Short mmCIF file of C-alpha atoms and ligand atoms in Angstrom, two decimals:
data_model
loop_
_atom_site.label_atom_id
_atom_site.label_comp_id
_atom_site.label_asym_id
_atom_site.label_seq_id
_atom_site.Cartn_x
_atom_site.Cartn_y
_atom_site.Cartn_z
CA UNK A 1 9.14 33.07 27.72
CA UNK A 2 11.08 36.27 27.06
CA UNK A 3 10.37 35.94 23.36
CA UNK A 4 12.57 32.88 23.18
CA UNK A 5 11.16 30.10 21.03
CA UNK A 6 11.59 26.78 22.72
CA UNK A 7 11.71 23.88 20.37
CA UNK A 8 13.05 20.52 21.23
CA UNK A 9 11.52 18.42 18.51
CA UNK A 10 10.62 14.96 19.63
CA UNK A 11 11.36 12.20 17.12
CA UNK A 12 9.03 9.24 17.40
CA UNK A 13 10.10 6.30 15.29
CA UNK A 14 8.01 3.34 14.22
CA UNK A 15 10.88 1.49 15.87
CA UNK A 16 12.73 -1.74 15.18
CA UNK A 17 9.77 -3.76 16.47
CA UNK A 18 7.62 -2.59 13.53
CA UNK A 19 7.08 -6.21 12.45
CA UNK A 20 5.18 -6.97 15.67
CA UNK A 21 2.74 -4.13 15.22
CA UNK A 22 0.38 -5.43 12.55
CA UNK A 23 -0.29 -8.78 10.84
CA UNK A 24 0.61 -7.28 7.45
CA UNK A 25 4.04 -6.29 8.78
CA UNK A 26 4.54 -9.74 10.27
CA UNK A 27 3.74 -11.46 6.99
CA UNK A 28 6.34 -9.29 5.26
CA UNK A 29 8.84 -10.05 8.00
CA UNK A 30 8.21 -13.78 7.56
CA UNK A 31 8.69 -13.30 3.81
CA UNK A 32 12.07 -11.69 4.46
CA UNK A 33 12.94 -14.37 7.03
CA UNK A 34 12.49 -17.07 4.39
CA UNK A 35 15.95 -16.05 3.22
CA UNK A 36 17.53 -17.50 6.36
CA UNK A 37 15.91 -20.89 5.78
CA UNK A 38 16.80 -20.82 2.10
CA UNK A 39 20.43 -20.07 2.94
CA UNK A 40 20.65 -22.89 5.50
CA UNK A 41 19.05 -25.36 3.09
CA UNK A 42 21.56 -24.41 0.38
CA UNK A 43 24.36 -25.14 2.86
CA UNK A 44 22.79 -28.49 3.81
CA UNK A 45 22.59 -29.49 0.14
CA UNK A 46 26.14 -28.31 -0.45
CA UNK A 47 27.33 -30.64 2.31
CA UNK A 48 25.20 -33.42 0.81
CA UNK A 49 26.88 -32.96 -2.56
CA UNK A 50 30.28 -32.97 -0.90
CA UNK A 51 29.52 -36.13 1.07
CA UNK A 52 28.25 -37.84 -2.08
CA UNK A 53 31.85 -37.88 -3.28
CA UNK A 54 33.06 -39.45 0.00
CA UNK A 55 32.95 -43.13 1.02
CA UNK A 56 29.48 -44.65 1.31
CA UNK A 57 29.57 -44.82 5.11
CA UNK A 58 30.29 -41.09 5.45
CA UNK A 59 27.53 -40.28 3.04
CA UNK A 60 25.08 -42.54 4.85
CA UNK A 61 25.97 -40.94 8.18
CA UNK A 62 25.12 -37.53 6.73
CA UNK A 63 21.81 -38.83 5.32
CA UNK A 64 21.00 -40.23 8.77
CA UNK A 65 21.66 -36.79 10.25
CA UNK A 66 19.69 -35.01 7.51
CA UNK A 67 16.71 -37.32 7.94
CA UNK A 68 16.55 -37.59 11.70
CA UNK A 69 13.19 -36.46 13.13
CA UNK A 70 14.48 -33.17 14.50
CA UNK A 71 15.94 -32.21 11.14
CA UNK A 72 12.76 -33.25 9.36
CA UNK A 73 10.84 -30.78 11.51
CA UNK A 74 13.35 -28.16 10.39
CA UNK A 75 12.88 -29.16 6.74
CA UNK A 76 9.12 -28.89 7.05
CA UNK A 77 9.43 -25.42 8.58
CA UNK A 78 11.90 -24.51 5.83
CA UNK A 79 9.60 -25.66 3.06
CA UNK A 80 6.73 -23.63 4.52
CA UNK A 81 8.96 -20.54 4.51
CA UNK A 82 10.20 -21.38 0.99
CA UNK A 83 6.63 -21.72 -0.25
CA UNK A 84 5.75 -18.40 1.40
CA UNK A 85 8.64 -16.87 -0.50
CA UNK A 86 7.36 -18.42 -3.73
CA UNK A 87 3.82 -17.23 -3.14
CA UNK A 88 4.73 -13.67 -2.19
CA UNK A 89 7.39 -13.35 -4.88
CA UNK A 90 5.04 -14.33 -7.69
CA UNK A 91 2.30 -12.09 -6.39
CA UNK A 92 4.52 -9.01 -6.16
CA UNK A 93 5.57 -9.09 -9.81
CA UNK A 94 2.72 -6.89 -11.09
CA UNK A 95 3.82 -4.06 -8.79
CA UNK A 96 7.36 -4.20 -10.17
CA UNK A 97 6.63 -4.78 -13.83
CA UNK A 98 4.05 -2.45 -15.29
CA UNK A 99 3.07 -3.71 -18.71
CA UNK A 100 0.75 -1.24 -20.33
CA UNK A 101 -1.49 -1.58 -23.31
CA UNK A 102 -2.66 1.82 -24.51
CA UNK A 103 -1.72 3.35 -21.18
CA UNK A 104 -3.67 0.87 -19.08
CA UNK A 105 -1.91 -1.71 -16.96
CA UNK A 106 -2.68 -5.28 -17.93
CA UNK A 107 -4.43 -7.25 -15.16
CA UNK A 108 -2.01 -8.56 -12.54
CA UNK A 109 -3.37 -12.07 -12.91
CA UNK A 110 -1.89 -12.26 -16.41
CA UNK A 111 1.54 -11.86 -14.85
CA UNK A 112 0.94 -13.96 -11.75
CA UNK A 113 -0.84 -17.03 -13.11
CA UNK A 114 1.87 -18.07 -15.63
CA UNK A 115 4.44 -18.05 -12.84
CA UNK A 116 2.41 -20.46 -10.73
CA UNK A 117 1.86 -22.58 -13.84
CA UNK A 118 5.59 -22.63 -14.54
CA UNK A 119 6.29 -23.47 -10.91
CA UNK A 120 3.93 -26.47 -11.04
CA UNK A 121 5.53 -27.75 -14.24
CA UNK A 122 9.10 -27.34 -12.96
CA UNK A 123 8.29 -28.97 -9.63
CA UNK A 124 6.44 -31.83 -11.32
CA UNK A 125 9.23 -32.47 -13.83
CA UNK A 126 11.93 -32.56 -11.15
CA UNK A 127 9.97 -34.94 -8.95
CA UNK A 128 9.23 -37.15 -11.97
CA UNK A 129 12.93 -37.18 -12.89
CA UNK A 130 14.01 -38.08 -9.36
CA UNK A 131 11.30 -40.73 -9.27
CA UNK A 132 12.47 -42.16 -12.59
CA UNK A 133 16.12 -42.35 -11.45
CA UNK A 134 15.22 -43.74 -8.02
CA UNK A 135 12.85 -46.39 -9.31
CA UNK A 136 15.34 -47.62 -11.91
CA UNK B 1 -30.63 16.36 21.16
CA UNK B 2 -31.99 13.01 22.09
CA UNK B 3 -32.89 12.38 25.67
CA UNK B 4 -31.44 8.88 25.64
CA UNK B 5 -28.27 8.38 27.63
CA UNK B 6 -25.37 9.27 25.40
CA UNK B 7 -22.75 6.69 24.65
CA UNK B 8 -19.34 8.09 25.45
CA UNK B 9 -16.03 7.17 23.84
CA UNK B 10 -12.75 7.50 25.65
CA UNK B 11 -10.07 9.32 23.69
CA UNK B 12 -6.43 9.04 24.69
CA UNK B 13 -4.73 11.89 22.96
CA UNK B 14 -1.00 12.38 22.71
CA UNK B 15 0.05 15.69 24.24
CA UNK B 16 3.40 17.37 23.92
CA UNK B 17 4.58 20.95 24.10
CA UNK B 18 8.06 22.07 23.09
CA UNK B 19 8.98 23.05 26.64
CA UNK B 20 7.96 19.72 28.11
CA UNK B 21 10.45 17.02 28.91
CA UNK B 22 8.05 14.16 28.30
CA UNK B 23 4.92 13.66 26.24
CA UNK B 24 1.80 12.39 27.99
CA UNK B 25 -1.56 10.96 27.02
CA UNK B 26 -4.58 12.95 28.03
CA UNK B 27 -7.93 11.24 28.35
CA UNK B 28 -11.14 12.90 27.12
CA UNK B 29 -14.67 11.58 27.09
CA UNK B 30 -16.43 12.35 23.86
CA UNK B 31 -20.07 11.62 23.01
CA UNK B 32 -20.43 8.95 20.37
CA UNK B 33 -22.09 9.84 17.10
CA UNK B 34 -22.38 7.24 14.41
CA UNK B 35 -21.51 9.72 11.68
CA UNK B 36 -18.55 11.24 13.47
CA UNK B 37 -14.98 10.79 12.39
CA UNK B 38 -11.96 11.13 14.66
CA UNK B 39 -11.48 14.70 13.46
CA UNK B 40 -14.99 15.58 14.65
CA UNK B 41 -14.05 14.26 18.07
CA UNK B 42 -10.85 16.32 18.11
CA UNK B 43 -12.85 19.41 17.18
CA UNK B 44 -15.33 18.60 19.93
CA UNK B 45 -12.48 18.33 22.43
CA UNK B 46 -10.94 21.60 21.31
CA UNK B 47 -14.22 23.48 21.26
CA UNK B 48 -15.75 22.23 24.48
CA UNK B 49 -13.15 20.58 26.72
CA UNK B 50 -9.62 21.72 26.08
CA UNK B 51 -8.75 24.59 23.77
CA UNK B 52 -5.04 23.92 24.05
CA UNK B 53 -5.10 20.79 21.90
CA UNK B 54 -3.18 21.39 18.67
CA UNK B 55 -3.65 19.53 15.40
CA UNK B 56 -3.95 20.26 11.69
CA UNK B 57 -6.93 20.00 9.45
CA UNK B 58 -8.60 21.87 6.67
CA UNK B 59 -10.90 20.20 4.16
CA UNK B 60 -12.68 17.53 6.22
CA UNK B 61 -13.04 15.50 3.04
CA UNK B 62 -9.82 13.62 2.35
CA UNK B 63 -8.44 16.15 -0.10
CA UNK B 64 -6.01 18.44 1.68
CA UNK B 65 -3.94 15.75 3.36
CA UNK B 66 -3.28 17.75 6.52
CA UNK B 67 -5.16 15.71 9.14
CA UNK B 68 -3.06 12.53 9.26
CA UNK B 69 -2.47 10.92 12.64
CA UNK B 70 -1.93 7.50 14.18
CA UNK B 71 -5.36 6.20 15.20
CA UNK B 72 -4.93 3.16 17.41
CA UNK B 73 -1.46 2.78 15.96
CA UNK B 74 -2.53 2.92 12.33
CA UNK B 75 -1.81 5.93 10.10
CA UNK B 76 -5.12 7.44 9.09
CA UNK B 77 -6.71 10.59 7.77
CA UNK B 78 -8.61 11.59 10.90
CA UNK B 79 -11.34 13.06 8.69
CA UNK B 80 -11.90 9.63 7.16
CA UNK B 81 -11.65 7.48 10.31
CA UNK B 82 -15.17 6.80 11.54
CA UNK B 83 -15.61 6.33 15.27
CA UNK B 84 -17.81 3.32 14.56
CA UNK B 85 -14.76 1.42 13.35
CA UNK B 86 -13.16 1.75 16.77
CA UNK B 87 -16.07 1.15 19.11
CA UNK B 88 -16.30 0.63 22.00
CA UNK B 89 -12.91 2.34 22.26
CA UNK B 90 -10.75 3.66 23.76
CA UNK B 91 -9.39 5.47 20.72
CA UNK B 92 -5.78 6.50 20.95
CA UNK B 93 -4.68 9.40 18.75
CA UNK B 94 -1.00 10.14 18.25
CA UNK B 95 1.04 12.18 15.78
CA UNK B 96 2.31 10.35 12.70
CA UNK B 97 5.43 8.37 13.59
CA UNK B 98 8.77 8.80 11.82
CA UNK B 99 8.48 12.58 12.09
CA UNK B 100 9.55 15.15 14.64
CA UNK B 101 6.66 16.27 16.81
CA UNK B 102 6.30 20.02 17.13
CA UNK B 103 3.41 19.99 19.54
CA UNK B 104 0.58 17.54 20.27
CA UNK B 105 -0.49 16.01 16.95
CA UNK B 106 1.46 18.44 14.79
CA UNK B 107 4.56 17.11 13.07
CA UNK B 108 7.38 19.00 11.44
CA UNK B 109 7.17 18.70 7.65
CA UNK B 110 10.33 20.58 6.70
CA UNK B 111 12.39 17.44 6.09
CA UNK B 112 9.71 16.09 3.82
CA UNK B 113 9.40 19.39 1.94
CA UNK B 114 13.13 19.32 1.22
CA UNK B 115 12.91 15.76 -0.07
CA UNK B 116 9.89 16.61 -2.17
CA UNK B 117 11.68 19.55 -3.72
CA UNK B 118 14.80 17.48 -4.36
CA UNK B 119 12.96 15.27 -6.87
CA UNK B 120 11.82 18.34 -8.82
CA UNK B 121 8.15 17.41 -8.98
CA UNK B 122 7.22 19.66 -11.86
CA UNK B 123 7.39 19.41 -15.62
CA UNK B 124 10.92 20.02 -16.86
CA UNK B 125 11.59 20.77 -20.51
CA UNK B 126 14.90 20.48 -22.31
CA UNK B 127 14.44 24.04 -23.52
CA UNK B 128 14.55 25.16 -19.88
CA UNK B 129 10.89 26.00 -19.50
CA UNK B 130 9.67 24.91 -16.09
CA UNK B 131 6.86 26.68 -14.36
CA UNK B 132 6.06 28.62 -17.46
CA UNK B 133 5.48 26.27 -20.35
CA UNK B 134 6.31 27.97 -23.63
CA UNK B 135 3.63 26.31 -25.68
CA UNK B 136 0.82 23.85 -25.42
CA UNK B 137 1.95 20.28 -24.83
CA UNK B 138 -0.71 17.86 -25.87
CA UNK B 139 -1.21 14.51 -24.24
CA UNK B 140 -3.39 11.60 -25.25
CA UNK B 141 -5.60 9.83 -22.70
CA UNK B 142 -3.30 6.82 -22.94
CA UNK B 143 -0.25 8.94 -22.11
CA UNK B 144 -2.14 10.43 -19.19
CA UNK B 145 -3.18 7.00 -17.93
CA UNK B 146 0.48 5.96 -17.61
CA UNK B 147 1.12 8.24 -14.63
CA UNK B 148 -2.41 9.03 -13.47
CA UNK B 149 -2.33 6.79 -10.39
CA UNK B 150 0.92 8.35 -9.14
CA UNK B 151 -0.50 11.84 -9.50
CA UNK B 152 -3.27 11.33 -6.94
CA UNK B 153 -1.04 11.95 -3.90
CA UNK B 154 -2.30 14.53 -1.39
CA UNK B 155 0.93 14.63 0.67
CA UNK B 156 -0.77 13.30 3.77
CA UNK B 157 2.44 11.40 4.68
CA UNK B 158 0.62 8.38 6.05
CA UNK B 159 3.00 6.33 3.90
CA UNK B 160 6.06 7.68 5.74
CA UNK B 161 4.48 6.74 9.06
CA UNK B 162 4.00 3.20 7.74
CA UNK B 163 7.54 2.80 6.43
CA UNK B 164 10.13 0.79 8.40
CA UNK B 165 12.90 2.32 6.26
CA UNK B 166 11.80 5.85 7.16
CA UNK B 167 11.85 4.71 10.79
CA UNK B 168 15.63 4.36 10.71
CA UNK B 169 16.77 6.59 7.86
CA UNK B 170 15.91 10.27 7.84
CA UNK B 171 17.80 10.60 4.56
CA UNK B 172 15.51 8.17 2.71
CA UNK B 173 13.50 10.20 0.23
CA UNK B 174 10.53 8.03 0.97
CA UNK B 175 7.33 6.77 -0.64
CA UNK B 176 5.33 9.86 -1.58
CA UNK B 177 8.23 11.91 -2.97
CA UNK B 178 9.54 8.96 -4.98
CA UNK B 179 6.07 8.21 -6.33
CA UNK B 180 5.83 11.81 -7.42
CA UNK B 181 9.24 11.62 -9.07
CA UNK B 182 8.02 8.60 -10.98
CA UNK B 183 4.83 10.48 -11.85
CA UNK B 184 6.83 13.20 -13.62
CA UNK B 185 9.34 10.79 -15.15
CA UNK B 186 6.44 8.93 -16.77
CA UNK B 187 4.75 12.11 -18.03
CA UNK B 188 5.05 12.33 -21.81
CA UNK B 189 5.43 16.13 -21.59
CA UNK B 190 8.36 15.92 -19.19
CA UNK B 191 12.02 15.81 -20.18
CA UNK B 192 13.53 15.87 -16.70
CA UNK B 193 14.50 12.22 -16.23
CA UNK B 194 18.18 13.12 -16.46
CA UNK B 195 17.87 15.89 -13.91
CA UNK B 196 16.09 13.70 -11.39
CA UNK B 197 18.37 10.73 -11.96
CA UNK B 198 21.09 11.58 -9.44
CA UNK B 199 18.63 12.10 -6.60
CA UNK B 200 16.46 9.08 -7.33
CA UNK B 201 19.27 6.63 -8.05
CA UNK B 202 21.18 7.27 -4.82
CA UNK B 203 21.01 4.77 -1.97
CA UNK B 204 18.79 7.26 -0.15
CA UNK B 205 16.64 7.40 -3.26
CA UNK B 206 14.98 4.20 -4.35
CA UNK B 207 17.64 1.73 -3.25
CA UNK B 208 17.09 1.89 0.51
CA UNK B 209 13.55 0.65 -0.03
CA UNK B 210 13.11 -2.99 0.99
CA UNK B 211 9.60 -3.30 -0.44
CA UNK B 212 7.71 -3.82 2.79
CA UNK B 213 4.78 -2.38 0.88
CA UNK B 214 2.84 -1.01 3.85
CA UNK B 215 2.98 2.48 2.30
CA UNK B 216 0.67 1.28 -0.44
CA UNK B 217 -1.61 -0.43 2.07
CA UNK B 218 -2.18 2.73 4.13
CA UNK B 219 -2.43 5.20 1.23
CA UNK B 220 -5.93 6.72 1.17
CA UNK B 221 -5.56 7.62 -2.51
CA UNK B 222 -4.36 4.23 -3.81
CA UNK B 223 -1.20 5.80 -5.16
CA UNK B 224 0.83 2.57 -4.67
CA UNK B 225 4.13 4.28 -3.85
CA UNK B 226 5.73 0.85 -3.30
CA UNK B 227 4.92 -0.08 -6.88
CA UNK B 228 6.26 3.26 -8.12
CA UNK B 229 9.55 2.64 -6.32
CA UNK B 230 9.80 -0.94 -7.59
CA UNK B 231 9.23 0.24 -11.15
CA UNK B 232 11.84 2.94 -10.68
CA UNK B 233 14.27 0.26 -9.44
CA UNK B 234 13.64 -1.75 -12.58
CA UNK B 235 14.31 1.29 -14.79
CA UNK B 236 17.26 2.25 -12.62
CA UNK B 237 18.87 -1.18 -12.88
CA UNK B 238 18.49 -1.24 -16.67
CA UNK B 239 19.95 2.27 -16.78
CA UNK B 240 22.89 1.19 -14.61
CA UNK B 241 23.83 -1.73 -16.83
CA UNK B 242 23.37 0.35 -19.96
CA UNK B 243 25.82 2.92 -18.63
CA UNK B 244 28.21 0.16 -17.65
CA UNK B 245 28.06 -1.92 -20.82
CA UNK B 246 27.07 0.56 -23.50
CA UNK B 247 28.24 3.97 -22.29
CA UNK B 248 28.06 5.40 -25.82
CA UNK B 249 24.25 5.12 -25.78
CA UNK B 250 23.96 7.46 -22.80
CA UNK B 251 23.74 11.18 -23.37
CA UNK B 252 25.61 12.98 -20.65
CA UNK C 1 27.44 10.32 -11.11
CA UNK C 2 27.93 11.78 -7.63
CA UNK C 3 26.47 9.49 -4.99
CA UNK C 4 25.36 7.04 -7.66
CA UNK C 5 24.62 3.72 -6.04
CA UNK C 6 25.98 0.35 -7.09
CA UNK C 7 23.00 -1.32 -5.49
CA UNK C 8 21.62 -2.23 -8.96
CA UNK C 9 24.24 -5.00 -9.13
CA UNK C 10 23.03 -6.56 -5.88
CA UNK C 11 19.39 -5.85 -6.59
CA UNK C 12 19.41 -7.46 -10.03
CA UNK C 13 21.15 -10.62 -8.79
CA UNK C 14 18.78 -10.62 -5.82
CA UNK C 15 15.90 -10.45 -8.27
CA UNK C 16 17.15 -13.32 -10.43
CA UNK C 17 17.90 -15.33 -7.30
CA UNK C 18 14.41 -14.61 -6.02
CA UNK C 19 12.80 -16.09 -9.11
CA UNK C 20 15.13 -19.08 -9.03
CA UNK C 21 14.55 -19.66 -5.31
CA UNK C 22 10.79 -19.38 -5.78
CA UNK C 23 10.90 -21.96 -8.56
CA UNK C 24 13.39 -24.49 -7.23
CA UNK C 25 13.96 -24.26 -3.47
CA UNK C 26 10.69 -25.87 -2.32
CA UNK C 27 11.26 -28.94 -4.50
CA UNK C 28 14.94 -29.03 -3.51
CA UNK C 29 14.00 -29.15 0.17
CA UNK C 30 11.38 -31.77 -0.54
CA UNK C 31 13.74 -34.07 -2.41
CA UNK C 32 16.77 -33.74 -0.13
CA UNK C 33 15.09 -33.30 3.24
CA UNK C 34 11.59 -34.69 3.30
CA UNK C 35 10.87 -37.36 0.66
CA UNK C 36 13.56 -39.78 1.81
CA UNK C 37 12.88 -39.22 5.48
CA UNK C 38 9.21 -39.88 4.86
CA UNK C 39 10.18 -43.29 3.50
CA UNK C 40 9.46 -42.55 -0.13
CA UNK C 41 11.49 -45.33 -1.80
CA UNK C 42 11.99 -43.55 -5.10
CA UNK C 43 13.69 -40.63 -3.33
CA UNK C 44 15.77 -42.92 -1.12
CA UNK C 45 16.85 -44.78 -4.25
CA UNK C 46 17.65 -41.60 -6.17
CA UNK C 47 19.75 -40.29 -3.27
CA UNK C 48 21.55 -43.61 -2.64
CA UNK C 49 25.32 -43.53 -2.73
CA UNK C 50 27.00 -44.38 -6.03
CA UNK C 51 26.40 -44.52 -9.75
CA UNK C 52 22.82 -45.79 -9.61
CA UNK C 53 21.68 -43.20 -7.10
CA UNK C 54 22.84 -39.62 -6.63
CA UNK C 55 25.55 -40.29 -9.22
CA UNK C 56 22.88 -40.89 -11.86
CA UNK C 57 21.29 -37.56 -10.92
CA UNK C 58 24.50 -35.57 -11.11
CA UNK C 59 26.66 -37.29 -13.72
CA UNK C 60 25.70 -34.87 -16.47
CA UNK C 61 27.75 -31.68 -16.51
CA UNK C 62 24.79 -29.49 -17.55
CA UNK C 63 22.78 -30.75 -14.58
CA UNK C 64 25.61 -29.84 -12.22
CA UNK C 65 26.02 -26.44 -13.86
CA UNK C 66 22.33 -25.64 -13.51
CA UNK C 67 22.22 -26.89 -9.93
CA UNK C 68 25.28 -24.82 -9.07
CA UNK C 69 23.74 -21.73 -10.63
CA UNK C 70 20.49 -22.24 -8.73
CA UNK C 71 22.28 -22.65 -5.41
CA UNK C 72 24.64 -19.70 -5.98
CA UNK C 73 21.85 -17.33 -7.04
CA UNK C 74 19.72 -18.41 -4.09
CA UNK C 75 22.68 -17.63 -1.79
CA UNK C 76 23.08 -14.08 -3.11
CA UNK C 77 19.33 -13.62 -2.94
CA UNK C 78 19.34 -14.69 0.71
CA UNK C 79 22.37 -12.53 1.52
CA UNK C 80 20.70 -9.43 0.08
CA UNK C 81 17.51 -10.02 2.03
CA UNK C 82 19.32 -10.73 5.26
CA UNK C 83 21.33 -7.53 4.84
CA UNK C 84 18.27 -5.37 4.24
CA UNK C 85 16.34 -7.07 7.02
CA UNK C 86 19.15 -6.33 9.48
CA UNK C 87 19.09 -2.69 8.39
CA UNK C 88 15.31 -2.57 8.82
CA UNK C 89 15.75 -4.04 12.30
CA UNK C 90 17.78 -0.88 13.03
CA UNK C 91 21.10 -2.73 13.26
CA UNK C 92 23.58 0.11 13.24
CA UNK C 93 26.55 -1.27 11.33
CA UNK C 94 28.53 0.69 8.76
CA UNK C 95 26.99 -0.05 5.34
CA UNK C 96 30.30 -1.35 3.98
CA UNK C 97 30.59 -3.89 6.79
CA UNK C 98 27.14 -5.31 6.07
CA UNK C 99 27.87 -5.43 2.35
CA UNK C 100 31.16 -7.27 2.78
CA UNK C 101 29.74 -9.67 5.37
CA UNK C 102 26.58 -10.60 3.49
CA UNK C 103 27.71 -10.75 -0.14
CA UNK C 104 31.12 -11.99 1.00
CA UNK C 105 29.50 -14.97 2.69
CA UNK C 106 27.38 -15.60 -0.40
CA UNK C 107 30.48 -15.40 -2.62
CA UNK C 108 32.38 -17.90 -0.46
CA UNK C 109 29.38 -20.21 -0.45
CA UNK C 110 29.08 -19.92 -4.23
CA UNK C 111 32.77 -20.71 -4.66
CA UNK C 112 32.42 -23.82 -2.49
CA UNK C 113 29.37 -24.88 -4.51
CA UNK C 114 31.36 -24.46 -7.73
CA UNK C 115 34.32 -26.45 -6.38
CA UNK C 116 32.25 -29.32 -5.00
CA UNK C 117 30.22 -29.62 -8.20
CA UNK C 118 33.26 -29.32 -10.45
CA UNK C 119 35.09 -32.06 -8.56
CA UNK C 120 32.05 -34.30 -8.33
S1 SF4 D 1 1.41 8.43 -1.43
FE1 SF4 D 1 -0.60 8.14 -0.45
S2 SF4 D 1 -0.11 7.91 1.75
FE2 SF4 D 1 1.70 8.80 0.79
S3 SF4 D 1 1.47 11.03 1.02
FE3 SF4 D 1 0.60 10.50 -0.99
S4 SF4 D 1 -1.59 10.16 -0.62
FE4 SF4 D 1 -0.58 10.11 1.40
S1 FES D 2 -8.90 17.42 6.72
FE1 FES D 2 -8.21 17.46 4.65
S2 FES D 2 -7.65 15.38 4.32
FE2 FES D 2 -8.51 15.31 6.31
#
């Protein structure tokens, strides 16, 4: 074409719908989405703490709201997301922290397993403490 | 040639020329061979059906890194993507996403080359020696093992095509170049950490990364660029607080 | 220093918050949202109004301090993730706007948490 070089480069992006394109993307997107549920649950607990300092009737009304069936469904969904956060977070540590012994990375399991162990202990202790207070 | 009826595979190949307004998909029927890879099919198309098809390749053995393309939406080395994995087809072949398309399956690599150069992926010495090392610098196997994984990159750019951050930020230095920066920063012979710092520790360096991790999943050489970036973030954060809280320990 | 990012501040708090959220948020949701609703008497008792219930859980200052820290760190963690997720969803907002909106919201939330727990 008269020696003229035609170039109109075409940019093709993975696009904002990347998270729909493969299961591995979706799982990451769900991991990131856990943050929304965590944030809402923090707000719900904040209100609970606030209501705890109010008259008993106000507090009870909030508990009734928090424990109505629709909200319980939301809590169950939230806890699934929170557990997905826990699971993915613990498993990603070996990629972030490279502990080397004589140049070789230590096995990831050595970093991952103690976290799950710690999680089980912390969760167990808190439930035991709540149980102990509530049963008293 | 066997006399049995040949199985055919339908290929839908992305076509685009610079003077076209719109790309299209062109369909080709290619005979199925169990030991063929997608690159073999492209060569078959070019040799026997349509000589105008443009794509890059060289080594046919997963070493040169030039044959990357989206195969059914997944970034792949076409020389390592066996047809048998995609049977009965159709098999859709497109240029790697997150790059400008020059023509057909050929992407423009200039932006990447600039990013790669910006991290100075070579051994830097305090005494100024770069490409010409002034003496022998010995390294133990353990010192070599520290960066070995990050040195396996063949610049195939599959990781950029997998990266949601690269899909919206053309400034993001991206997985392969950052992994290579980390490779030299971890090399016991290198003294260039300071010189690479400003490029790596920008937002467009490691900090835009949101650790989707798909770069590491698609990498044919198991480089784990996501891990390299995470480790650089860890070092970068420690460095940041050290500069903030103990500025006297930082050489300028 | 040109172009040097201050993201390490957000990233490091995000990281601490991530560990804290991983450790404590599931059990927090269970205790406040599920156990009582499921009719588990011990949880209902522990969350009852007054000195024998939720008061007994929260009457120690160190407990309130730790709880406040957990909730505040989880908020910043969530804010950071939401911000980066919006960016990865190609939301074209000026970076400063997203930073102020996300960490600002987390800061306000943290302040409220501190006030409520201090006045408890
Ligand atoms: S890091 Fe892996 S996927 Fe990325 S360019 Fe290098 S070899 Fe290819
Ligand atoms: S042709 Fe060289 S890597 Fe595929």
